[in-house]
Coordinates of C-alpha atoms and ligand atoms in Angstrom, one line a residue:
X264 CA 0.0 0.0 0.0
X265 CA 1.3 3.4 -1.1
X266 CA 1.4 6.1 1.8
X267 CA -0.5 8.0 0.2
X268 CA -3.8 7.2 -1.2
X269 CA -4.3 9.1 -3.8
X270 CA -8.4 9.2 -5.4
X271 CA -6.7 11.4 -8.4
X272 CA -5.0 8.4 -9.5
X273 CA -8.4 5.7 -9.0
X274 CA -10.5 8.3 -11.0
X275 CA -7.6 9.0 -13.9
X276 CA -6.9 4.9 -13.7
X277 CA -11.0 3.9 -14.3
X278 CA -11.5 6.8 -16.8
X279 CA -11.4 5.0 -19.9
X280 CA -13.5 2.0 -18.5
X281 CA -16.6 4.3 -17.5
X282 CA -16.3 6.0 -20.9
X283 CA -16.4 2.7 -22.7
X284 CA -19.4 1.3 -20.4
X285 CA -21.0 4.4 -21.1
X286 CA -20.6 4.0 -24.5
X287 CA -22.0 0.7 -24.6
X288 CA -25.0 1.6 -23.7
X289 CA -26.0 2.7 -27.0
X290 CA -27.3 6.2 -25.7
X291 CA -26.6 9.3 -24.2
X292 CA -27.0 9.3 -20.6
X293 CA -27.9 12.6 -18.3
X294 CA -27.4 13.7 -15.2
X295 CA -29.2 16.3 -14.0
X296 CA -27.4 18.9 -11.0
X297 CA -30.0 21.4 -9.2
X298 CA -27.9 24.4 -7.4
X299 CA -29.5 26.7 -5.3
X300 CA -27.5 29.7 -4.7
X301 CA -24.2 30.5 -5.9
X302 CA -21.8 29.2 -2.7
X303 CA -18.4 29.3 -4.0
X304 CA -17.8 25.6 -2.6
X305 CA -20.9 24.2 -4.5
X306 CA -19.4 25.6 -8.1
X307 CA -16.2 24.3 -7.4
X308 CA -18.3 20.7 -6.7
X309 CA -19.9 21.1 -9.5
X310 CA -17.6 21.8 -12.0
X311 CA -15.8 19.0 -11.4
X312 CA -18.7 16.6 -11.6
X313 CA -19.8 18.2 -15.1
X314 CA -15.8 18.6 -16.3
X315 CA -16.1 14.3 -15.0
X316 CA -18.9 13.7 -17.1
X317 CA -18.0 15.7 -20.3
X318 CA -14.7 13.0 -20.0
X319 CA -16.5 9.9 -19.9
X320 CA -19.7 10.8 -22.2
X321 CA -22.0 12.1 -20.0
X322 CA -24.5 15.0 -20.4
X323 CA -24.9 17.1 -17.1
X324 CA -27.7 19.5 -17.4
X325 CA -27.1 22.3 -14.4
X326 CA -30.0 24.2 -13.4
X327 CA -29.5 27.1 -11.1
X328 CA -32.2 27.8 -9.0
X329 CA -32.0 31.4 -7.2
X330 CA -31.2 31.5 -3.1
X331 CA -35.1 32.6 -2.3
X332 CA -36.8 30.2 -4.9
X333 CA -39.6 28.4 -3.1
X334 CA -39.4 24.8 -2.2
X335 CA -42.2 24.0 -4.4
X336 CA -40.4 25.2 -7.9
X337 CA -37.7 23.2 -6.8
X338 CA -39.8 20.0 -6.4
X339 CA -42.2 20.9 -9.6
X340 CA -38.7 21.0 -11.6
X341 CA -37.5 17.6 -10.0
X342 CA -41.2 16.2 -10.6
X343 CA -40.6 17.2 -14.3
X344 CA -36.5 15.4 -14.3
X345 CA -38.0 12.3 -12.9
X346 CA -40.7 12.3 -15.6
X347 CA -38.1 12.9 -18.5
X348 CA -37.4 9.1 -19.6
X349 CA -33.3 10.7 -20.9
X350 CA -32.6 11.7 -17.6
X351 CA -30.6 9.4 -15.2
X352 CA -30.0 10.6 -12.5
X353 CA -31.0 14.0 -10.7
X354 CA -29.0 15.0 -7.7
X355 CA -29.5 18.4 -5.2
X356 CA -26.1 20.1 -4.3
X357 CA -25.9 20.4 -0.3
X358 CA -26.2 22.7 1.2
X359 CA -28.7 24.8 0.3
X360 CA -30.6 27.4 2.1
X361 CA -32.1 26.6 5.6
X362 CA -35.3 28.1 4.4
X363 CA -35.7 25.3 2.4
X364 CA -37.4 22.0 3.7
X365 CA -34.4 19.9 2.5
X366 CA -35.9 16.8 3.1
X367 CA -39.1 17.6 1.5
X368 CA -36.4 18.5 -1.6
X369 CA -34.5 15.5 -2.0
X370 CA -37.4 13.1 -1.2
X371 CA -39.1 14.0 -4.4
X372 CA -36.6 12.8 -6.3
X373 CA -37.6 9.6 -7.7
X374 CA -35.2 6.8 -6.3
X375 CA -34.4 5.2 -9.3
X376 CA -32.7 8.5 -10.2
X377 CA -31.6 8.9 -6.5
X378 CA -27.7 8.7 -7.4
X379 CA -26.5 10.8 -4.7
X380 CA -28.3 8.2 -2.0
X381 CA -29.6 10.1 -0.2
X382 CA -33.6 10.0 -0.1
X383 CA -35.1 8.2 2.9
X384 CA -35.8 4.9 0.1
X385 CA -32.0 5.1 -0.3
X386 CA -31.0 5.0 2.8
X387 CA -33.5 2.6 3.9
X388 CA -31.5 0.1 2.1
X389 CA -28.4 1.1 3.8
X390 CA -29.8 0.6 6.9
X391 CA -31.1 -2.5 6.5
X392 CA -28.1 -3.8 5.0
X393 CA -29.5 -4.3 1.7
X394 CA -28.8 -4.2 -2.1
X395 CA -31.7 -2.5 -3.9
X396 CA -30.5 1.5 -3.4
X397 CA -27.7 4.0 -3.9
X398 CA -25.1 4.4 -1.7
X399 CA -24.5 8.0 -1.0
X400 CA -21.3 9.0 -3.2
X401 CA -19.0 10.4 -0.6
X402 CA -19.6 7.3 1.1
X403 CA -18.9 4.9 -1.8
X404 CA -16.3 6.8 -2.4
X405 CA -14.4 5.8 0.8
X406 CA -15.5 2.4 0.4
X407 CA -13.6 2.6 -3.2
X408 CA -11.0 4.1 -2.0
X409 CA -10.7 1.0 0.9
X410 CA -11.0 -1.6 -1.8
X411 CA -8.5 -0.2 -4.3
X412 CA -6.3 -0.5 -1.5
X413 CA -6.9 -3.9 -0.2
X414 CA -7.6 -2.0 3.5
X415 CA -9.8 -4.9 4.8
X416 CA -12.9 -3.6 7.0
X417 CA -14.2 -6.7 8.9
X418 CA -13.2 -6.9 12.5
X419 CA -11.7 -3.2 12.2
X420 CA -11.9 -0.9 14.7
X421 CA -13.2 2.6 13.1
X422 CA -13.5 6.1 14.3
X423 CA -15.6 8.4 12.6
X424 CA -15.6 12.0 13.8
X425 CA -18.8 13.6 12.6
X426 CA -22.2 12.4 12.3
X427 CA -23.9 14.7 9.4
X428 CA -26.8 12.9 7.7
X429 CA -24.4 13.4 4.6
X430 CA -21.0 11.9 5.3
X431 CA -21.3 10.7 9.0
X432 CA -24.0 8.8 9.7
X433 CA -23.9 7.2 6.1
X434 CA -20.7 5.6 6.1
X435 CA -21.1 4.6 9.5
X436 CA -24.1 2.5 8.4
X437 CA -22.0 1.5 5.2
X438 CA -19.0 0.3 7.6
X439 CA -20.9 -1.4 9.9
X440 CA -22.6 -3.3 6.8
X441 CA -18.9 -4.8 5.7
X442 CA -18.2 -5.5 9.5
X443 CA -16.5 -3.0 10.8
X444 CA -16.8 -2.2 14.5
X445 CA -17.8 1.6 14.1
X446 CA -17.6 4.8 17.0
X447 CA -18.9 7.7 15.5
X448 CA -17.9 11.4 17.5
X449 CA -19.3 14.3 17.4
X450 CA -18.6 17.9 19.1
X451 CA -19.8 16.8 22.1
X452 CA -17.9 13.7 22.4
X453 CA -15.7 13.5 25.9
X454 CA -12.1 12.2 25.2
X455 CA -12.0 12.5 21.6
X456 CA -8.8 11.9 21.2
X457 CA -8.9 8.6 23.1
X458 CA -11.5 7.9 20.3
X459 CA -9.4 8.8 17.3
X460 CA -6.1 7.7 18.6
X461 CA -7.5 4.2 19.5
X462 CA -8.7 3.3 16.0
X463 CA -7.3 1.1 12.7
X464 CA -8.8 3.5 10.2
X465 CA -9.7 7.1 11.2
X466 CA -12.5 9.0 9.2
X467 CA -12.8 12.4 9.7
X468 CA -15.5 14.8 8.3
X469 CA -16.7 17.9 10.7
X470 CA -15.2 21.1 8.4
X471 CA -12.5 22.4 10.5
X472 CA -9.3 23.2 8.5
X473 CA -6.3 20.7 10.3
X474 CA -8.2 20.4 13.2
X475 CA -6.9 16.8 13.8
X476 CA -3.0 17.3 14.6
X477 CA -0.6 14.8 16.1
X478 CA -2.3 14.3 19.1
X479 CA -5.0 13.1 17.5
X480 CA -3.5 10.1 15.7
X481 CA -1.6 6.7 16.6
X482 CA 0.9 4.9 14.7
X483 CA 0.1 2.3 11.7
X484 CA -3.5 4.6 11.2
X485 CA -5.2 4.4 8.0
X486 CA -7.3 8.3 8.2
X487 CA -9.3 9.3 5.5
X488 CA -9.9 13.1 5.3
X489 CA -13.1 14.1 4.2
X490 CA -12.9 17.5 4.9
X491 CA -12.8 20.4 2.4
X492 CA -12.3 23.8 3.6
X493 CA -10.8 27.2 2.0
X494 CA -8.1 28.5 3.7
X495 CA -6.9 31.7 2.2
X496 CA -7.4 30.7 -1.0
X497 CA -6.6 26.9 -1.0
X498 CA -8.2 24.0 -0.2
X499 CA -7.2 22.0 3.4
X500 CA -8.5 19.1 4.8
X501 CA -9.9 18.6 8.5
X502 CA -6.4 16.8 9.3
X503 CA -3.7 18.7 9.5
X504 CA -1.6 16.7 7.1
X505 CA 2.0 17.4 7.5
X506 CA 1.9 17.2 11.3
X507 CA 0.4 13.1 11.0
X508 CA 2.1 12.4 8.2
X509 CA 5.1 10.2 9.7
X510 CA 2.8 9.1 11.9
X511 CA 0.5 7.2 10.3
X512 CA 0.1 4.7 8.0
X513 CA -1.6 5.9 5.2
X514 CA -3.2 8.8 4.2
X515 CA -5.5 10.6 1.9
X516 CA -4.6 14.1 0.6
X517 CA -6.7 17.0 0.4
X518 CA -7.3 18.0 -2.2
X519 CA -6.5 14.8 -4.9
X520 CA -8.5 12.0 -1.9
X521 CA -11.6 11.7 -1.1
X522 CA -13.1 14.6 -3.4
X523 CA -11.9 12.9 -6.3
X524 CA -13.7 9.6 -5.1
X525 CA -17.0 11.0 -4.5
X526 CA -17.1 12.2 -8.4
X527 CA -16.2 9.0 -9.1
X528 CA -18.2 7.4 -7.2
X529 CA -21.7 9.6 -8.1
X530 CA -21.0 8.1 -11.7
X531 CA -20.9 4.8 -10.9
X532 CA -24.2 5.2 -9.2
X533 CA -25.3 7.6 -12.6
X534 CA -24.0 4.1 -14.2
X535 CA -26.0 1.4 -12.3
X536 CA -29.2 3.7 -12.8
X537 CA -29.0 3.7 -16.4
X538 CA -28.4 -0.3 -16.3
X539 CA -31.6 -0.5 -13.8
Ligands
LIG817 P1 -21.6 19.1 8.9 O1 -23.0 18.8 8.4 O2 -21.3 20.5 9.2 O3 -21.3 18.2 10.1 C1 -20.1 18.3 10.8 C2 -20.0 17.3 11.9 O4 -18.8 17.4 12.6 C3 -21.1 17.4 13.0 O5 -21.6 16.1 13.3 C4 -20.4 18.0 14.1 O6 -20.9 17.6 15.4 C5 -19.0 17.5 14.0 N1 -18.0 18.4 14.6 C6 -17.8 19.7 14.3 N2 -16.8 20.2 15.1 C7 -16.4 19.1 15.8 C8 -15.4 19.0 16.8 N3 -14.6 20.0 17.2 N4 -15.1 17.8 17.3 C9 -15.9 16.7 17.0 N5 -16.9 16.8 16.0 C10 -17.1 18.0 15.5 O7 -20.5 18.7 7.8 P2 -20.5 17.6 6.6 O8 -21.5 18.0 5.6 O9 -20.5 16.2 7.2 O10 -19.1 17.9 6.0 C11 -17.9 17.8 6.8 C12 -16.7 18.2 5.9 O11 -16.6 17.3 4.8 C13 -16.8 19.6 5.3 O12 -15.5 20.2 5.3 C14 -17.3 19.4 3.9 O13 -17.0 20.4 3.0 C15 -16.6 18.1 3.6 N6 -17.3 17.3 2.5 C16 -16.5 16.7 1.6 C17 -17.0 15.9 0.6 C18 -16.0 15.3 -0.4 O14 -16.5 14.8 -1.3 N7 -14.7 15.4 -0.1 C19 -18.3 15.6 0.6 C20 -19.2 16.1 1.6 C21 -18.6 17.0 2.6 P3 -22.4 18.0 15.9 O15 -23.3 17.0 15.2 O16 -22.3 17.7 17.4 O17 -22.6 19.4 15.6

């Protein structure tokens, strides 16, 4: 296993095999992206998902959607993607606006297009333990990541810090389905670093810039950095990266880790829902 594991060189390495199975599918297949607002973060998202796409065949249609739409334009222009027979898959960018009901939002996409995994049919599967939905991409994304690196899961211990209904709680259900022994923190855990320190893989996603410094981490770690936040002008993860580096195992980069898996990952699910 290389020190470093890098998602830039998964996504450049399986390329060429998503562009040919999308080829073979004998049509053009769409993803639609609904943005609400203009946050900086969600364009940068964005672009990379439709500069992905364009690579490997696949049309994104970006609607922008103002900051003080109402819900129910939103969810009249979702009814009319999930209608549209060339449309794949239809994801939401999070976040959006608190005046929105979000839920309300993404659970009127239908989930057959669901390829962000994130409706409550979704992540019924995922709770149950089942085949049958989408797993949310930032989570498959880790879980790709894991497997390209022959990390096993089963019997691990694993430390999530952060338990968000888009990153935490997810891939704590995912773990737990490959048999994982999973402790998920939050910002009012006691003794984090007991937590952190005292697990085989460390996964952190809370949005602090290199919160997560030496004291945080143990020897012969795996930590995956989920965190993306701009720090005058450039783009740091939750760990602080140099400070663990000698210290752990392996680790992901930010940016060129997990990032990079989660656009992967979203068109693997766009993938499986135009073979559905
Ligand atoms: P979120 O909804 O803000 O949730 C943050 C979580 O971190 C919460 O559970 C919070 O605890 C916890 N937390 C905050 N400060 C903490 C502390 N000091 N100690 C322990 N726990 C703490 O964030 P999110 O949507 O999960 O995103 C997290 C990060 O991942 C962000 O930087 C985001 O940009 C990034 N992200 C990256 C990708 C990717 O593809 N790379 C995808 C999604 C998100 P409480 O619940 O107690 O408040």
């Amino acid at each position: 296993m290389s020190k470093i594991l890098d998602g830039k060189v998964i996504k450049m390495e399986r390329k060429e095999k998503f562009r040919e199975a999308f080829a073979e599918l004998g049509f053009v297949s769409t993803l639609a992206i609904i943005q609400i607002g203009n946050r900086e973060d969600s364009n940068s998202y964005i672009a990379s998902k439709k500069k992905f796409g364009t690579e490997i065949g696949v049309k994104v249609e970006h609607i922008i959607f103002p900051e003080n739409v109402h819900e129910n334009e939103i969810i009249a222009k979702i009814t009319e993607l999930n209608d549209d027979k060339n449309v794949n898959g239809i994801i939401v960018q999070l976040p959006m606006p608190v005046s929105i009901d979000k839920d309300k939002v993404i659970d009127s996409i239908n989930p057959k297009k669901d390829v962000d995994g994130l409706t409550s049919t979704s992540l019924k599967y995922l709770y149950e333990g089942k085949e049958g939905g989408f797993v949310p991409a930032t989570t498959l994304g880790i879980l790709n990541l894991l497997d390209y690196y022959k990390i096993p899961l089963e019997g691990k211990k694993v430390t999530i810090v952060g338990r968000s209904s888009l990153v935490g709680k997810p891939t704590m259900l995912a773990l737990l389905n490959e048999d994982a022994t999973v402790t998920i923190c939050h910002s009012k855990t006691l003794n984090l670093k007991e937590h952190t320190q005292n697990a085989d893989i460390l996964i952190v996603a809370i949005g602090r810039a290199k919160f997560i410094n030496h004291e945080f981490v143990s020897s012969g770690q795996i930590v995956i950095d989920v965190g993306t936040n701009m720090v005058d002008g450039k783009i740091v993860g939750d760990v602080d990266f140099d400070e663990v580096f000698d210290i752990v195992e392996a680790i992901t980069p930010v940016p060129g880790g997990v990032g990079q898996m989660t656009v992967l990952s979203l068109f693997e699910n766009v993938l499986k829902s135009c073979k559905k």
